[in-house]
Amino acid sequence: MKTKSINFKLLSLMISAFLLTAVSVILLTDRQINKIIDKSQYETYSEKADSVIGFISRNYQSLQDTLMVEAYEEQFKSKAIETMRSDYYKDMGPHKYIYPFIIDGAGRVVMHPVLAAGTDMSKIDFIKQIIAEKNGCLNYYYDGQQKWMTFKHFEGWNWFVGYTMPLDVKYADSHQIRNTLILIVSAIATIIVSVLTIILTKFTKPITELTKVSAEMAAGKLDSRINVNRSDEIGVLAKSFEKMREAVKDQITLIRQKNIEQTQTLEQLGNEVAERKKAELELEKINKDLEKIVDDRTSNLAETIEKLNSEVAERKRAEETLRRSETKYHMLYDTTSDAIMMLGDGKFFDCNKSTLEIYGCASVEEFCSKHPADFSPAKQPGGEDSLTLANKQIAIAIEKGSSHFEWVHKRADNGKEFLADVLINAMELDGKKVVHTVVRDITEHKQQDIIQKRRINYQNTLLKMAKLENVEMDDTLKAIIKEDADTLGVERVSVWFFNEDKSAINCENLYTLSKKTYEKGFTLQAADYPVYFRSMGDTRIVAANDAWTNPHTREFTEAYFKPAGITSMLDVFIRVCGTVVGVVCHEHVGPMRQWTLEEQEFAASVADLVSIKLEAFGHKQAEENMKELNNELEQAVKKLEETNQELKNFVYIASHDLREPLRKISAFGSMVQKSLSGKIDGDDAENLNFMIDGANRMTKMIEGLLAYSRVSSKANSAETVNLNDIVDQLRQLELSVLLEEKHTTIDIPQPLPEVDADPVQIRQLMQNLIANGMKYQAKGNTPQITITSRPAADGMARINITDNGIGIKPEFQQAIFIMFKRLHSKNEYEGTGIGLAVCKKIVERNGGKIGVESEPGKGSTFWFTVPLAKTVMDNTELVQNSQKELL
Ligand code: ADP
């Protein structure tokens, strides 16, 4: 904690008290002075305002005296103001901010050094206050300045005279007095602080001294002395302190003495303890050394024991291994299927069990009693003498350590020979050179090898056959039977196929191996060989080792086998889609032959291959036929398209070109009719009429044809068409005359939908159907046409055009859509019979259908369907969906 000296505290207290008093005095004085100034200024400026009012009232009185107040009032006012302005405002000098002014009762300026007379100031707060209070003084803020004024009221003219000045001018004297006061107070404060500091320092010095000596004593300096020679209370305090210091010093010196003595005793004790500890440490060290020596000896002993143990274990292991390997060797020796024998000095002296079995000996003694030459034929397959060759192999083994070769052996019991794999090892046994021989019978192994090789050969042949890519079936068959004969080594291989009614088989091809020739054209009748033909359906393969006696084949012996020298037969029947269609025959010439399983399998695969090839050729043939048919079809379609185009062009051009002469006939006919009018009679006139009528009709028919051909030749793409608009246009243009003539109305109860169609064609369609409805009416009947619509399947709209006409019998309701089909003569109803054919074509081109529902005498409804416009469909879907949602 920071200590503040008494000096500082007292000084701060006194200065604060002084400053507080000084500030209070200054403030009070200032207020008092201001009050005095306020009073004296008010009196002064009230007088000044009174003098102004005095001047005004004099003028006022003079005006009253004239007895013509109204006449001279303004003049008097102006004059008074003018005089006052020149008195007060001219040469305003340093007091230019102290001036009088006048306003009237309405707050307007009457006289002011700056503001013009008449300026309205009634809205300003201090003006309002002046008018309300009439006499007095106030502080106010105007024109960026804090001001003060006194004001007086002159009742005569209801004027208010104000005398104004800035506030700082008003209080200038007061400010000066205040500043002087502050200066004086500051000076007094400085003096007081200095004097106080000196007094306090003197007063507090002994205390400081006391504090210092106390601190030194606490730090151990017992000789510090206090230098205070005073007779007051502080001097007494200092002396008492000095006495106390002396007493404390004596006490402390005594205690220190005792301390030194005790310390010396402790030191002695410490030395003794240290010496004892040293002796203990030495003892401990000697113990440790002893322990170490004991440990070392013990561990050496343990190591030696461990070594001995591991040596014993190692020896045991080696013995065990030896025992095991001996057992293993004996097991191997006795249980192996290989013959193992030992030969020394040209004689066998040991052999295993397998040796006895392989060589046909009853005991080891019997085997060892025999000479090695007894177990071999005289010669080996290479023609070399067995004994010489055997000695050669032994010599190689002795020289090189071992010899490996194949050897033909002979059993001792039955003399049967067998091929063996022999491994000879030369070695030393008890200082003697001996031969250790391992013999393995490989006869079976060799045979398996041969079979395997044959199988691979068969597979390769089949693969070769499968890859054959002959254009003609005949060539393929030839190649197959040749490969077959070569692979199996069969003299005659042939392929036979049934005739159509399966009453015979015809030889498609026969290959003779020795001659390398092909033959064909033989036939075998089912009636002659019934058993064989029956077996064709029952079995897949006939393997007759002895063909002459085999129940399936013996029928052929006399007539077929014997003349050709055939002894064995291997026949496999060819099936296509489960039906037997022929046979692959293998005919062996010479001694009878055993057909092995592999040979039979191979032959069966050959037959399968023939079947596959047959099918492939069948497919190929079918494909080619199909291709040809397609080509023909394409040609026909192309031709048809060309013919169609030609026809269209012809119809169009012909219709065009035909109209010209017809128009001429009609025109000139009419001219002749006119010029001969009255000159020709009866029949001639009628004939001429017929001619002109005929020409006109022909023209109409041609126009109809043109319209028909235009439907497909001049079709526009579909667009959204409003059917209501179409009917309106027809009403106003194409059908307007007819509708008027026949007093017909077209009724559309519900608006028709928008559809996607060719607009020109749909207009033509509607026109034809409405016109027909008006035309085919009973005499005197007023036609009535109604057009309705309803949605149809697949986004179509069905449009119905109903009339109240003569109707159509059911049997004609289809026919009327055929070109030129009419149900009435031209005398009954004009027409060409083309209109409805055009309608049909238009509807079909727009993807719709057309038809009629009618009852004779009750009118007809012609209907057609047309695709609804896409927008209509979307809206319909929308409505349907929202209906669903509502439900
Ligand atoms: P056209 O009217 O020129 O004879 P169309 O092809 O238009 O040829 O009509 C073929 C035939 O179908 C007509 O001759 C008529 O007998 C019959 N027909 C067409 N429309 C109607 C109908 N609204 N009422 C009765 N019969 C009709």
PDB file of N, CA, C and O in Angstrom, residues 400-439:
ATOM      1  N   LYS A 400      28.516 -90.597 -63.462  1.00  0.00           N
ATOM      2  CA  LYS A 400      27.873 -89.271 -63.256  1.00  0.00           C
ATOM      3  C   LYS A 400      27.063 -89.166 -61.951  1.00  0.00           C
ATOM      4  O   LYS A 400      26.517 -88.110 -61.640  1.00  0.00           O
ATOM      5  N   GLY A 401      26.939 -90.259 -61.237  1.00  0.00           N
ATOM      6  CA  GLY A 401      26.152 -90.223 -59.994  1.00  0.00           C
ATOM      7  C   GLY A 401      24.791 -90.841 -60.182  1.00  0.00           C
ATOM      8  O   GLY A 401      24.265 -91.490 -59.290  1.00  0.00           O
ATOM      9  N   SER A 402      24.138 -90.600 -61.381  1.00  0.00           N
ATOM     10  CA  SER A 402      22.820 -91.204 -61.629  1.00  0.00           C
ATOM     11  C   SER A 402      22.571 -91.340 -63.123  1.00  0.00           C
ATOM     12  O   SER A 402      23.235 -90.690 -63.933  1.00  0.00           O
ATOM     13  N   SER A 403      21.557 -92.177 -63.438  1.00  0.00           N
ATOM     14  CA  SER A 403      21.188 -92.350 -64.853  1.00  0.00           C
ATOM     15  C   SER A 403      19.682 -92.599 -64.922  1.00  0.00           C
ATOM     16  O   SER A 403      19.119 -93.315 -64.088  1.00  0.00           O
ATOM     17  N   HIS A 404      19.023 -91.987 -65.896  1.00  0.00           N
ATOM     18  CA  HIS A 404      17.560 -92.046 -65.984  1.00  0.00           C
ATOM     19  C   HIS A 404      17.180 -92.497 -67.387  1.00  0.00           C
ATOM     20  O   HIS A 404      17.590 -91.874 -68.361  1.00  0.00           O
ATOM     21  N   PHE A 405      16.367 -93.547 -67.535  1.00  0.00           N
ATOM     22  CA  PHE A 405      16.045 -94.076 -68.869  1.00  0.00           C
ATOM     23  C   PHE A 405      14.801 -94.946 -68.784  1.00  0.00           C
ATOM     24  O   PHE A 405      14.310 -95.273 -67.687  1.00  0.00           O
ATOM     25  N   GLU A 406      14.228 -95.280 -69.980  1.00  0.00           N
ATOM     26  CA  GLU A 406      13.073 -96.196 -70.036  1.00  0.00           C
ATOM     27  C   GLU A 406      13.586 -97.591 -70.362  1.00  0.00           C
ATOM     28  O   GLU A 406      14.538 -97.747 -71.147  1.00  0.00           O
ATOM     29  N   TRP A 407      12.903 -98.601 -69.852  1.00  0.00           N
ATOM     30  CA  TRP A 407      13.427 -99.972 -69.994  1.00  0.00           C
ATOM     31  C   TRP A 407      12.274-100.952 -70.080  1.00  0.00           C
ATOM     32  O   TRP A 407      11.294-100.834 -69.335  1.00  0.00           O
ATOM     33  N   VAL A 408      12.384-101.904 -71.008  1.00  0.00           N
ATOM     34  CA  VAL A 408      11.363-102.961 -71.064  1.00  0.00           C
ATOM     35  C   VAL A 408      11.831-104.104 -70.163  1.00  0.00           C
ATOM     36  O   VAL A 408      12.920-104.627 -70.346  1.00  0.00           O
ATOM     37  N   HIS A 409      10.951-104.428 -69.129  1.00  0.00           N
ATOM     38  CA  HIS A 409      11.284-105.485 -68.162  1.00  0.00           C
ATOM     39  C   HIS A 409      10.466-106.729 -68.445  1.00  0.00           C
ATOM     40  O   HIS A 409       9.496-106.688 -69.210  1.00  0.00           O
ATOM     41  N   LYS A 410      10.816-107.751 -67.754  1.00  0.00           N
ATOM     42  CA  LYS A 410      10.078-109.021 -67.901  1.00  0.00           C
ATOM     43  C   LYS A 410       9.835-109.579 -66.508  1.00  0.00           C
ATOM     44  O   LYS A 410      10.734-109.584 -65.662  1.00  0.00           O
ATOM     45  N   ARG A 411       8.567-109.992 -66.258  1.00  0.00           N
ATOM     46  CA  ARG A 411       8.237-110.586 -64.950  1.00  0.00           C
ATOM     47  C   ARG A 411       8.856-111.964 -64.841  1.00  0.00           C
ATOM     48  O   ARG A 411       8.967-112.701 -65.845  1.00  0.00           O
ATOM     49  N   ALA A 412       9.167-112.305 -63.570  1.00  0.00           N
ATOM     50  CA  ALA A 412       9.816-113.613 -63.382  1.00  0.00           C
ATOM     51  C   ALA A 412       8.789-114.751 -63.429  1.00  0.00           C
ATOM     52  O   ALA A 412       9.061-115.833 -63.920  1.00  0.00           O
ATOM     53  N   ASP A 413       7.558-114.451 -62.954  1.00  0.00           N
ATOM     54  CA  ASP A 413       6.584-115.536 -62.833  1.00  0.00           C
ATOM     55  C   ASP A 413       5.948-115.920 -64.172  1.00  0.00           C
ATOM     56  O   ASP A 413       5.855-117.079 -64.516  1.00  0.00           O
ATOM     57  N   ASN A 414       5.498-114.889 -64.980  1.00  0.00           N
ATOM     58  CA  ASN A 414       4.788-115.265 -66.229  1.00  0.00           C
ATOM     59  C   ASN A 414       5.489-114.745 -67.482  1.00  0.00           C
ATOM     60  O   ASN A 414       4.979-114.867 -68.580  1.00  0.00           O
ATOM     61  N   GLY A 415       6.590-114.124 -67.319  1.00  0.00           N
ATOM     62  CA  GLY A 415       7.377-113.653 -68.462  1.00  0.00           C
ATOM     63  C   GLY A 415       6.757-112.447 -69.179  1.00  0.00           C
ATOM     64  O   GLY A 415       7.217-112.012 -70.232  1.00  0.00           O
ATOM     65  N   LYS A 416       5.700-111.859 -68.594  1.00  0.00           N
ATOM     66  CA  LYS A 416       5.037-110.704 -69.224  1.00  0.00           C
ATOM     67  C   LYS A 416       5.949-109.470 -69.204  1.00  0.00           C
ATOM     68  O   LYS A 416       6.586-109.188 -68.183  1.00  0.00           O
ATOM     69  N   GLU A 417       6.000-108.827 -70.375  1.00  0.00           N
ATOM     70  CA  GLU A 417       6.899-107.662 -70.449  1.00  0.00           C
ATOM     71  C   GLU A 417       6.149-106.381 -70.064  1.00  0.00           C
ATOM     72  O   GLU A 417       4.950-106.274 -70.287  1.00  0.00           O
ATOM     73  N   PHE A 418       6.842-105.442 -69.533  1.00  0.00           N
ATOM     74  CA  PHE A 418       6.230-104.135 -69.226  1.00  0.00           C
ATOM     75  C   PHE A 418       7.281-103.023 -69.342  1.00  0.00           C
ATOM     76  O   PHE A 418       8.465-103.255 -69.135  1.00  0.00           O
ATOM     77  N   LEU A 419       6.756-101.859 -69.720  1.00  0.00           N
ATOM     78  CA  LEU A 419       7.653-100.710 -69.900  1.00  0.00           C
ATOM     79  C   LEU A 419       7.810 -99.986 -68.555  1.00  0.00           C
ATOM     80  O   LEU A 419       6.833 -99.806 -67.829  1.00  0.00           O
ATOM     81  N   ALA A 420       9.033 -99.622 -68.229  1.00  0.00           N
ATOM     82  CA  ALA A 420       9.245 -98.969 -66.936  1.00  0.00           C
ATOM     83  C   ALA A 420      10.191 -97.781 -67.070  1.00  0.00           C
ATOM     84  O   ALA A 420      11.017 -97.713 -67.981  1.00  0.00           O
ATOM     85  N   ASP A 421      10.009 -96.861 -66.102  1.00  0.00           N
ATOM     86  CA  ASP A 421      10.887 -95.703 -66.003  1.00  0.00           C
ATOM     87  C   ASP A 421      11.923 -96.057 -64.927  1.00  0.00           C
ATOM     88  O   ASP A 421      11.558 -96.474 -63.834  1.00  0.00           O
ATOM     89  N   VAL A 422      13.248 -95.980 -65.271  1.00  0.00           N
ATOM     90  CA  VAL A 422      14.282 -96.451 -64.334  1.00  0.00           C
ATOM     91  C   VAL A 422      15.203 -95.290 -63.945  1.00  0.00           C
ATOM     92  O   VAL A 422      15.614 -94.498 -64.807  1.00  0.00           O
ATOM     93  N   LEU A 423      15.468 -95.203 -62.591  1.00  0.00           N
ATOM     94  CA  LEU A 423      16.423 -94.210 -62.115  1.00  0.00           C
ATOM     95  C   LEU A 423      17.490 -94.946 -61.296  1.00  0.00           C
ATOM     96  O   LEU A 423      17.175 -95.613 -60.313  1.00  0.00           O
ATOM     97  N   ILE A 424      18.758 -94.863 -61.788  1.00  0.00           N
ATOM     98  CA  ILE A 424      19.851 -95.540 -61.069  1.00  0.00           C
ATOM     99  C   ILE A 424      20.699 -94.483 -60.379  1.00  0.00           C
ATOM    100  O   ILE A 424      21.108 -93.495 -61.003  1.00  0.00           O
ATOM    101  N   ASN A 425      20.964 -94.732 -59.058  1.00  0.00           N
ATOM    102  CA  ASN A 425      21.862 -93.847 -58.314  1.00  0.00           C
ATOM    103  C   ASN A 425      23.058 -94.662 -57.823  1.00  0.00           C
ATOM    104  O   ASN A 425      22.869 -95.703 -57.193  1.00  0.00           O
ATOM    105  N   ALA A 426      24.250 -94.170 -58.107  1.00  0.00           N
ATOM    106  CA  ALA A 426      25.428 -94.875 -57.595  1.00  0.00           C
ATOM    107  C   ALA A 426      25.782 -94.301 -56.234  1.00  0.00           C
ATOM    108  O   ALA A 426      25.651 -93.090 -56.019  1.00  0.00           O
ATOM    109  N   MET A 427      26.164 -95.147 -55.253  1.00  0.00           N
ATOM    110  CA  MET A 427      26.532 -94.642 -53.921  1.00  0.00           C
ATOM    111  C   MET A 427      27.507 -95.582 -53.228  1.00  0.00           C
ATOM    112  O   MET A 427      27.740 -96.690 -53.737  1.00  0.00           O
ATOM    113  N   GLU A 428      28.019 -95.139 -52.086  1.00  0.00           N
ATOM    114  CA  GLU A 428      28.951 -95.985 -51.323  1.00  0.00           C
ATOM    115  C   GLU A 428      28.266 -96.475 -50.068  1.00  0.00           C
ATOM    116  O   GLU A 428      27.625 -95.690 -49.361  1.00  0.00           O
ATOM    117  N   LEU A 429      28.343 -97.762 -49.822  1.00  0.00           N
ATOM    118  CA  LEU A 429      27.745 -98.324 -48.610  1.00  0.00           C
ATOM    119  C   LEU A 429      28.804 -99.192 -47.940  1.00  0.00           C
ATOM    120  O   LEU A 429      29.297-100.156 -48.546  1.00  0.00           O
ATOM    121  N   ASP A 430      29.160 -98.818 -46.709  1.00  0.00           N
ATOM    122  CA  ASP A 430      30.223 -99.515 -45.972  1.00  0.00           C
ATOM    123  C   ASP A 430      31.493 -99.660 -46.811  1.00  0.00           C
ATOM    124  O   ASP A 430      32.079-100.745 -46.931  1.00  0.00           O
ATOM    125  N   GLY A 431      31.842 -98.601 -47.511  1.00  0.00           N
ATOM    126  CA  GLY A 431      33.087 -98.573 -48.285  1.00  0.00           C
ATOM    127  C   GLY A 431      33.003 -99.265 -49.623  1.00  0.00           C
ATOM    128  O   GLY A 431      33.961 -99.286 -50.379  1.00  0.00           O
ATOM    129  N   LYS A 432      31.750 -99.780 -49.943  1.00  0.00           N
ATOM    130  CA  LYS A 432      31.621-100.486 -51.235  1.00  0.00           C
ATOM    131  C   LYS A 432      30.798 -99.648 -52.179  1.00  0.00           C
ATOM    132  O   LYS A 432      29.863 -98.961 -51.764  1.00  0.00           O
ATOM    133  N   LYS A 433      31.091 -99.784 -53.509  1.00  0.00           N
ATOM    134  CA  LYS A 433      30.283 -99.080 -54.512  1.00  0.00           C
ATOM    135  C   LYS A 433      29.039 -99.915 -54.746  1.00  0.00           C
ATOM    136  O   LYS A 433      29.146-101.093 -55.099  1.00  0.00           O
ATOM    137  N   VAL A 434      27.842 -99.311 -54.552  1.00  0.00           N
ATOM    138  CA  VAL A 434      26.596-100.039 -54.803  1.00  0.00           C
ATOM    139  C   VAL A 434      25.702 -99.180 -55.700  1.00  0.00           C
ATOM    140  O   VAL A 434      25.945 -97.992 -55.890  1.00  0.00           O
ATOM    141  N   VAL A 435      24.638 -99.838 -56.217  1.00  0.00           N
ATOM    142  CA  VAL A 435      23.705 -99.117 -57.094  1.00  0.00           C
ATOM    143  C   VAL A 435      22.308 -99.220 -56.488  1.00  0.00           C
ATOM    144  O   VAL A 435      21.848-100.321 -56.171  1.00  0.00           O
ATOM    145  N   HIS A 436      21.682 -98.075 -56.354  1.00  0.00           N
ATOM    146  CA  HIS A 436      20.313 -98.005 -55.821  1.00  0.00           C
ATOM    147  C   HIS A 436      19.399 -97.728 -57.004  1.00  0.00           C
ATOM    148  O   HIS A 436      19.562 -96.746 -57.723  1.00  0.00           O
ATOM    149  N   THR A 437      18.413 -98.614 -57.243  1.00  0.00           N
ATOM    150  CA  THR A 437      17.599 -98.481 -58.462  1.00  0.00           C
ATOM    151  C   THR A 437      16.123 -98.323 -58.099  1.00  0.00           C
ATOM    152  O   THR A 437      15.597 -99.060 -57.255  1.00  0.00           O
ATOM    153  N   VAL A 438      15.466 -97.356 -58.764  1.00  0.00           N
ATOM    154  CA  VAL A 438      14.009 -97.168 -58.591  1.00  0.00           C
ATOM    155  C   VAL A 438      13.358 -97.427 -59.937  1.00  0.00           C
ATOM    156  O   VAL A 438      13.725 -96.817 -60.944  1.00  0.00           O
ATOM    157  N   VAL A 439      12.369 -98.366 -59.921  1.00  0.00           N
ATOM    158  CA  VAL A 439      11.716 -98.748 -61.185  1.00  0.00           C
ATOM    159  C   VAL A 439      10.224 -98.443 -61.066  1.00  0.00           C
ATOM    160  O   VAL A 439       9.588 -98.843 -60.083  1.00  0.00           O
TER     161      VAL A 439
END
